[in-house]
Short mmCIF file of C-alpha atoms in Angstrom, two decimals:
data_model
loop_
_atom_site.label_atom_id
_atom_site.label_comp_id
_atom_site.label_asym_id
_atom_site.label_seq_id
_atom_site.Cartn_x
_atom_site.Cartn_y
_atom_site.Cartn_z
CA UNK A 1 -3.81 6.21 9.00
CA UNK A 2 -1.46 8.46 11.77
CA UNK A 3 -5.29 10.08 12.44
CA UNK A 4 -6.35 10.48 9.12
CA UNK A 5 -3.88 13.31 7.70
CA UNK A 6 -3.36 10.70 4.92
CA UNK A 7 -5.90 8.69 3.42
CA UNK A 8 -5.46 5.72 0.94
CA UNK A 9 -7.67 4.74 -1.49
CA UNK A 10 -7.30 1.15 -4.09
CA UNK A 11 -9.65 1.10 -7.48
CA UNK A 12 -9.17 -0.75 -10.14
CA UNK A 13 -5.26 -1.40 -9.84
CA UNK A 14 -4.81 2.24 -8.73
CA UNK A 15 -3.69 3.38 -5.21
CA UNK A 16 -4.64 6.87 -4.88
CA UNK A 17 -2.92 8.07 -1.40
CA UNK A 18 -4.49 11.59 -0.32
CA UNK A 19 -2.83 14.41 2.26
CA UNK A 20 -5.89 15.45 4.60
CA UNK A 21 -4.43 17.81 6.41
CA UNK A 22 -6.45 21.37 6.17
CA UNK A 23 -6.57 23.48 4.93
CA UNK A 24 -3.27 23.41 3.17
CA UNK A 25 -1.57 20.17 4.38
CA UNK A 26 1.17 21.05 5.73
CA UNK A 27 3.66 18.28 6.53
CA UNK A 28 4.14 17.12 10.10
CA UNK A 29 5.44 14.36 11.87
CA UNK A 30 1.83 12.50 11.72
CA UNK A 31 2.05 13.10 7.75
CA UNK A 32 5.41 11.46 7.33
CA UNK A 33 4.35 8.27 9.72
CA UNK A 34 0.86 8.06 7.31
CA UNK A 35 2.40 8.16 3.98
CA UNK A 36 5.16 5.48 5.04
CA UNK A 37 1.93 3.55 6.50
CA UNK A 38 0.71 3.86 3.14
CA UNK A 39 3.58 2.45 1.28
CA UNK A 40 3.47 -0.33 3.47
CA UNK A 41 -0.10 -1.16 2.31
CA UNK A 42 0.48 -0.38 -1.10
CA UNK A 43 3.83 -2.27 -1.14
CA UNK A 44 2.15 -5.32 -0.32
CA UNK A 45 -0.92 -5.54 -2.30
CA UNK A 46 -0.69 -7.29 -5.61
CA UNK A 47 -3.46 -5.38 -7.23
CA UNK A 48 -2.14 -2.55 -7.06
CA UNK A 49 -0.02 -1.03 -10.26
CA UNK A 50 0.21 2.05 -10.19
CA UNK A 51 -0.19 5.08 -6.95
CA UNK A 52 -1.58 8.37 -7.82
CA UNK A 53 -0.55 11.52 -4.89
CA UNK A 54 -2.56 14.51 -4.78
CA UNK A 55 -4.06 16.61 -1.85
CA UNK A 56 -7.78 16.57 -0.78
CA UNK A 57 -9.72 19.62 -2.06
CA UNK A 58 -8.50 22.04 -4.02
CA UNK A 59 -5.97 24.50 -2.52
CA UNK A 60 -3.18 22.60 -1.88
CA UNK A 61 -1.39 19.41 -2.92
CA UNK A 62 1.36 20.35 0.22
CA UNK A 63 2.21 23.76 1.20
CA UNK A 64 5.07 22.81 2.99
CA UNK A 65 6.42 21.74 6.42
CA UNK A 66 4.51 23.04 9.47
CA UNK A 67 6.22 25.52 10.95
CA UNK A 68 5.17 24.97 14.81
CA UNK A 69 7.04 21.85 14.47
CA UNK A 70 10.24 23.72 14.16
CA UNK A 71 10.46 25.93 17.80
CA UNK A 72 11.31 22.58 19.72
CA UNK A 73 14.25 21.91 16.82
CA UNK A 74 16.58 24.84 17.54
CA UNK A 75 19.55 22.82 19.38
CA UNK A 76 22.07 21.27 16.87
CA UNK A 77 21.26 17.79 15.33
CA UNK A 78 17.61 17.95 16.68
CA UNK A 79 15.99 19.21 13.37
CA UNK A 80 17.90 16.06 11.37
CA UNK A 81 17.36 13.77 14.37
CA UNK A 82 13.37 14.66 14.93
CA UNK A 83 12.17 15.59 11.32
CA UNK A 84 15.09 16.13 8.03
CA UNK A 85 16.59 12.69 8.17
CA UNK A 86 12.96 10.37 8.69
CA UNK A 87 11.68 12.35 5.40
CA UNK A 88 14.91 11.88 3.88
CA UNK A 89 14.34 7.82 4.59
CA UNK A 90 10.54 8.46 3.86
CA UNK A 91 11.14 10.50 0.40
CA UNK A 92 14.34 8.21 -0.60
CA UNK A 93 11.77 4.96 -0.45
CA UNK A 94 9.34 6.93 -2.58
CA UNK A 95 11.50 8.10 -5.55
CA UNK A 96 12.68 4.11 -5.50
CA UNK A 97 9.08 2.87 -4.96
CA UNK A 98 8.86 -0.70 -7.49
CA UNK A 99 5.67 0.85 -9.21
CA UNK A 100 5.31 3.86 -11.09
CA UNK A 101 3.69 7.26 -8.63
CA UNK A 102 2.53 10.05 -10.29
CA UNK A 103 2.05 13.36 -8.49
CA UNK A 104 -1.02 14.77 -9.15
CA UNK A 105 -0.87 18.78 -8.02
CA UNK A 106 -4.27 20.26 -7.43
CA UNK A 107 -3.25 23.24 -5.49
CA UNK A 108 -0.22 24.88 -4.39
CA UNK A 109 3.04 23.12 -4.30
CA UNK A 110 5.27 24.59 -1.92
CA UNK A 111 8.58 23.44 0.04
CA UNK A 112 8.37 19.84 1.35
CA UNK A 113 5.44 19.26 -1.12
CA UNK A 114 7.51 19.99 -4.18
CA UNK A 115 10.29 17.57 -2.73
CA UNK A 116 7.55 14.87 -2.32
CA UNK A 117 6.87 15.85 -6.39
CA UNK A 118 9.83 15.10 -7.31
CA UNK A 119 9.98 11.73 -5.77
CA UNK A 120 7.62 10.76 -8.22
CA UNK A 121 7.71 9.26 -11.95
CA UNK A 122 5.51 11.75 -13.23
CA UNK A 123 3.83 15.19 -12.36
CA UNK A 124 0.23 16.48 -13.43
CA UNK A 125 0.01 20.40 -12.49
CA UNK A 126 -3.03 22.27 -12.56
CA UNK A 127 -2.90 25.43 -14.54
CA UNK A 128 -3.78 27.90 -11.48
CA UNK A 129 -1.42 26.50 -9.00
CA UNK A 130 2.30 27.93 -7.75
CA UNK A 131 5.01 25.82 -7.10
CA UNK A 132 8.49 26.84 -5.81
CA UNK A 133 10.98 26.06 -2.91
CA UNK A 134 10.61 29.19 -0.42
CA UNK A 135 12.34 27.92 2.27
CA UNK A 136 15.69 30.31 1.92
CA UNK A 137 13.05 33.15 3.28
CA UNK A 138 12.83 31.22 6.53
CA UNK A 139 16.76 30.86 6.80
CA UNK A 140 16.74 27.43 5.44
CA UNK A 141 16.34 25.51 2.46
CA UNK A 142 15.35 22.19 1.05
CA UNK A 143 16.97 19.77 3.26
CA UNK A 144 14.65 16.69 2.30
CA UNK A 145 15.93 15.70 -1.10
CA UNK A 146 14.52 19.04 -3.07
CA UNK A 147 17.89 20.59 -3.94
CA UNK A 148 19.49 17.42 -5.92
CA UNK A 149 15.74 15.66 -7.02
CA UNK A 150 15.20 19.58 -8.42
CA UNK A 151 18.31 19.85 -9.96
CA UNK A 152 18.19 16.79 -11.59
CA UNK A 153 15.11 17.40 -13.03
CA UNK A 154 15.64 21.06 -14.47
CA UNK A 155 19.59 21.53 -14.26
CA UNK A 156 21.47 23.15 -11.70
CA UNK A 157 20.88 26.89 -13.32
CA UNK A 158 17.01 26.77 -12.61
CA UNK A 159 17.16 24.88 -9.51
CA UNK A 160 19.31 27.66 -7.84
CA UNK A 161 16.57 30.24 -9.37
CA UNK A 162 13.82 28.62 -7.59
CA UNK A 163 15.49 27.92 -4.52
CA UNK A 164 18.40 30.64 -3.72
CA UNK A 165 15.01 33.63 -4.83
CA UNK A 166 12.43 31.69 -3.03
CA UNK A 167 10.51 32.47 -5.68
CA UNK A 168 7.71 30.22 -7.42
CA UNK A 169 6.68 29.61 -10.60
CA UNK A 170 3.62 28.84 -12.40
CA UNK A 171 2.69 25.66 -14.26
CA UNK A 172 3.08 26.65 -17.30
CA UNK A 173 6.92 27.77 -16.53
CA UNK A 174 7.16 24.37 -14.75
CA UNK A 175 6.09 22.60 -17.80
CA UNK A 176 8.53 24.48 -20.49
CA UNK A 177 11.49 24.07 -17.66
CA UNK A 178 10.57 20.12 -17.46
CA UNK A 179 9.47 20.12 -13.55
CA UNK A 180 6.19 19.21 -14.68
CA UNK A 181 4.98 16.58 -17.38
CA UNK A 182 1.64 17.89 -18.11
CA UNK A 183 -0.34 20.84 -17.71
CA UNK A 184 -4.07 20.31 -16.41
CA UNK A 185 -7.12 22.47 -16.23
CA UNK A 186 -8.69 23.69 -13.04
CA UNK A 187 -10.10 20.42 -11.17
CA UNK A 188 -8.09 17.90 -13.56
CA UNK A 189 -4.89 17.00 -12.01
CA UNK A 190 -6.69 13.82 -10.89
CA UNK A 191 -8.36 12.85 -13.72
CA UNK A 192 -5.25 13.42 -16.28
CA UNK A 193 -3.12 11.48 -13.62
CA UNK A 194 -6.07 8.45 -14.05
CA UNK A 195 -5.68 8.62 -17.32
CA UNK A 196 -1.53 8.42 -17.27
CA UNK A 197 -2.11 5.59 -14.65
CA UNK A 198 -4.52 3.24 -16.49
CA UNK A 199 -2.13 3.47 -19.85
CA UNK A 200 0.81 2.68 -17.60
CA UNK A 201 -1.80 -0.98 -16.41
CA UNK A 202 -0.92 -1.42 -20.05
CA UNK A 203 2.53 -1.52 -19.85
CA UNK A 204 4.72 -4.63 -18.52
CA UNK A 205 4.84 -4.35 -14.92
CA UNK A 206 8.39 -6.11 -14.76
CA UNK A 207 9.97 -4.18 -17.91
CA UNK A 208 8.59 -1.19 -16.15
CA UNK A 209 10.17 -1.26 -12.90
CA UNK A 210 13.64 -2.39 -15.07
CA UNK A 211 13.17 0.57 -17.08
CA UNK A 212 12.44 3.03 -13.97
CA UNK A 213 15.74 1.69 -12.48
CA UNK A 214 18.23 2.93 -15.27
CA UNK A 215 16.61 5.83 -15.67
CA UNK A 216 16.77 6.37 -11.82
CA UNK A 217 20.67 5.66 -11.49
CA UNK A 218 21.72 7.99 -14.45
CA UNK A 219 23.41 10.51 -11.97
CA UNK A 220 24.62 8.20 -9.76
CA UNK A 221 26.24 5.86 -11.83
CA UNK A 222 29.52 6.01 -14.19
CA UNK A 223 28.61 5.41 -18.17
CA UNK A 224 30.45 2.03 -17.60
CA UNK A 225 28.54 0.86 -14.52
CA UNK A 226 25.11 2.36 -16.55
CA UNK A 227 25.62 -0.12 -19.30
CA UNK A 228 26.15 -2.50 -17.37
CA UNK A 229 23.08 -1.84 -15.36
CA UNK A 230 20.93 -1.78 -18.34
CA UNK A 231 22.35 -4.81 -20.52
CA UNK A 232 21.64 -7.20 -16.76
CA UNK A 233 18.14 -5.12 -17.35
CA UNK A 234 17.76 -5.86 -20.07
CA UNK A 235 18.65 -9.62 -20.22
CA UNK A 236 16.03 -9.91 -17.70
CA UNK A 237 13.21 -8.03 -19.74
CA UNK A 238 14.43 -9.90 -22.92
CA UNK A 239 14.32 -13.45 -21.42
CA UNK A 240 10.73 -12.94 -19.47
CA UNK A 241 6.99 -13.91 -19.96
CA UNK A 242 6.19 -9.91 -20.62
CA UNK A 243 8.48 -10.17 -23.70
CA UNK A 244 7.04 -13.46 -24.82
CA UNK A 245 3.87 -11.82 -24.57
CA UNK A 246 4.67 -8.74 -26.57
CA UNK A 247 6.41 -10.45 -29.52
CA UNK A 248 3.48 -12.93 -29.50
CA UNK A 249 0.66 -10.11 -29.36
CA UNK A 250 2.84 -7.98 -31.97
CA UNK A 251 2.72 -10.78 -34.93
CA UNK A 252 -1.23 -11.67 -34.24
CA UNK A 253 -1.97 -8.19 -34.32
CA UNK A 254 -3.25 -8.03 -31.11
CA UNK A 255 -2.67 -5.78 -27.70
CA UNK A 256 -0.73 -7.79 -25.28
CA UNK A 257 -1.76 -8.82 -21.80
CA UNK A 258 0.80 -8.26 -19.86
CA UNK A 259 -1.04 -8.22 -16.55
CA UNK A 260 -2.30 -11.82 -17.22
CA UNK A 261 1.29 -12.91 -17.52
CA UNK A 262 3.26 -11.27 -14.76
CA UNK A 263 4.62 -12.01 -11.24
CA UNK A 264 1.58 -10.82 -8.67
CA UNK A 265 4.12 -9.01 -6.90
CA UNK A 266 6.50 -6.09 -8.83
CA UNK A 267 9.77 -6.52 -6.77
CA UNK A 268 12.63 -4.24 -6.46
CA UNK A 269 15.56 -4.44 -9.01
CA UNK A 270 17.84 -6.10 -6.58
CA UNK A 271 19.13 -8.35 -8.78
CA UNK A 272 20.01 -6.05 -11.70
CA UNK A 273 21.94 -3.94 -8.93
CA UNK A 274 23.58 -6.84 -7.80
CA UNK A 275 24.77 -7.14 -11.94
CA UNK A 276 26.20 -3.37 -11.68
CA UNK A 277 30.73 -3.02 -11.19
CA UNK A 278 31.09 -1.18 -7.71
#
């Protein structure tokens, strides 16, 4: 995949996509063309449930964009033309993704990799790592998605701390401001990410993606247009064979199987969006 600067990997329901580009994978052009690559494959293979990002060894999940890459963007409209508005298409399909990602940070988490973090469902961070928005000390700032996805996620207050300073933060700041949703030891971003994914290969795949997609539009969307949203959700989750399923495995005192009783394929929520008032 775009010469190996990401790598994809499919166990056990699990896509684990890896950045392979030492020694602190910076993002590039080849990056952005490998992880779309590897939404393509993941998008289209049924076995797959849940996708797991991290970085290969241990210094860096992303450090950030590669500078080199921005002397031949200086004219105007060149930098959104050649690199800002692909990873905005790139990161935009990720936060929306039909399956749950988790971000699994096993090194430092700098610029573009924190906007790729907060794409995704969930965050593991390792207890040694840094992660922070330093691009106002080049002259710029997070022009792929990290000022809003950031701000959304910890308010507008500490967004503007991380990214007007440049500053980082450690994971245990990241945790008590709600970047992060768990804290892992040295070496165990991985592992605490399996362990998030395989409970999630428990859950309803359909009911899942319904649920992802009213959380997802709660800043978008008026309170009106949000119930709406989630009562056309919700019809759908009430009225399928996961919720047939759960009732029935609730009253025998059993664990459902959902997986035995879903689609193949998780699909987007087009037709709940479809349900939501312009």
């Amino acid at each position: 995949m775009s010469g190996a600067q990401v790598r994809l990997d499919v166990t056990d329901g699990v896509a684990t996509v890896v950045f392979d580009n030492p020694p602190l994978h910076v993002w590039n052009a080849a990056m952005t063309r490998g992880l779309t690559e590897a939404l393509d494959a993941v998008e289209n293979d049924p076995s797959v449930g849940v996708v797991i990002l991290t970085g290969a060894g241990d210094r860096a999940f992303c450090a950030g964009s590669d500078i080199v890459e921005f002397a031949p963007m200086r004219a105007p409209g060149e930098a959104v033309a050649k690199k800002l508005r692909p990873q905005h298409e790139l990161f935009a399909r990720l936060a929306a993704f039909p399956r749950p990602v988790i971000a699994a940070l096993n090194g430092h988490t700098l610029g573009g990799g924190l906007e790729i973090a907060v794409c995704c469902d969930l965050i593991v961070a390792e207890e040694q790592i840094s992660i922070g928005s330093p691009e106002i000390t080049l002259g710029v700032f997070p022009g792929s998605g990290g000022t809003f996805r950031v701000a959304r996620r910890i308010g507008t207050g500490r967004a503007k701390e991380m990214q007007l300073l440049g500053e980082p933060v450690d994971a245990a700041t990241a945790l008590a401001w709600g970047l992060v949703n768990r804290v892992a030891p040295r070496g165990g971003a991985v592992g605490v990410a399996r362990e998030l994914a395989d409970v999630l290969l428990r859950r309803p795949p359909r009911a899942t993606v319904l649920c992802k997609s009213v959380i997802d539009a709660a800043h978008d969307l008026t309170e009106e247009e949000l119930i709406e949203r989630s009562l056309a959700a919700s019809d759908e989750a009430f009225t399928s064979a996961e919720s047939a399923e759960g009732v029935r495995a609730f009253l025998a005192k059993r664990a459902p199987d959902f997986r035995a009783r879903s689609v193949s394929t998780v699909e987007p929520v087009s037709s709940v969006e479809k349900e939501t008032p312009a």
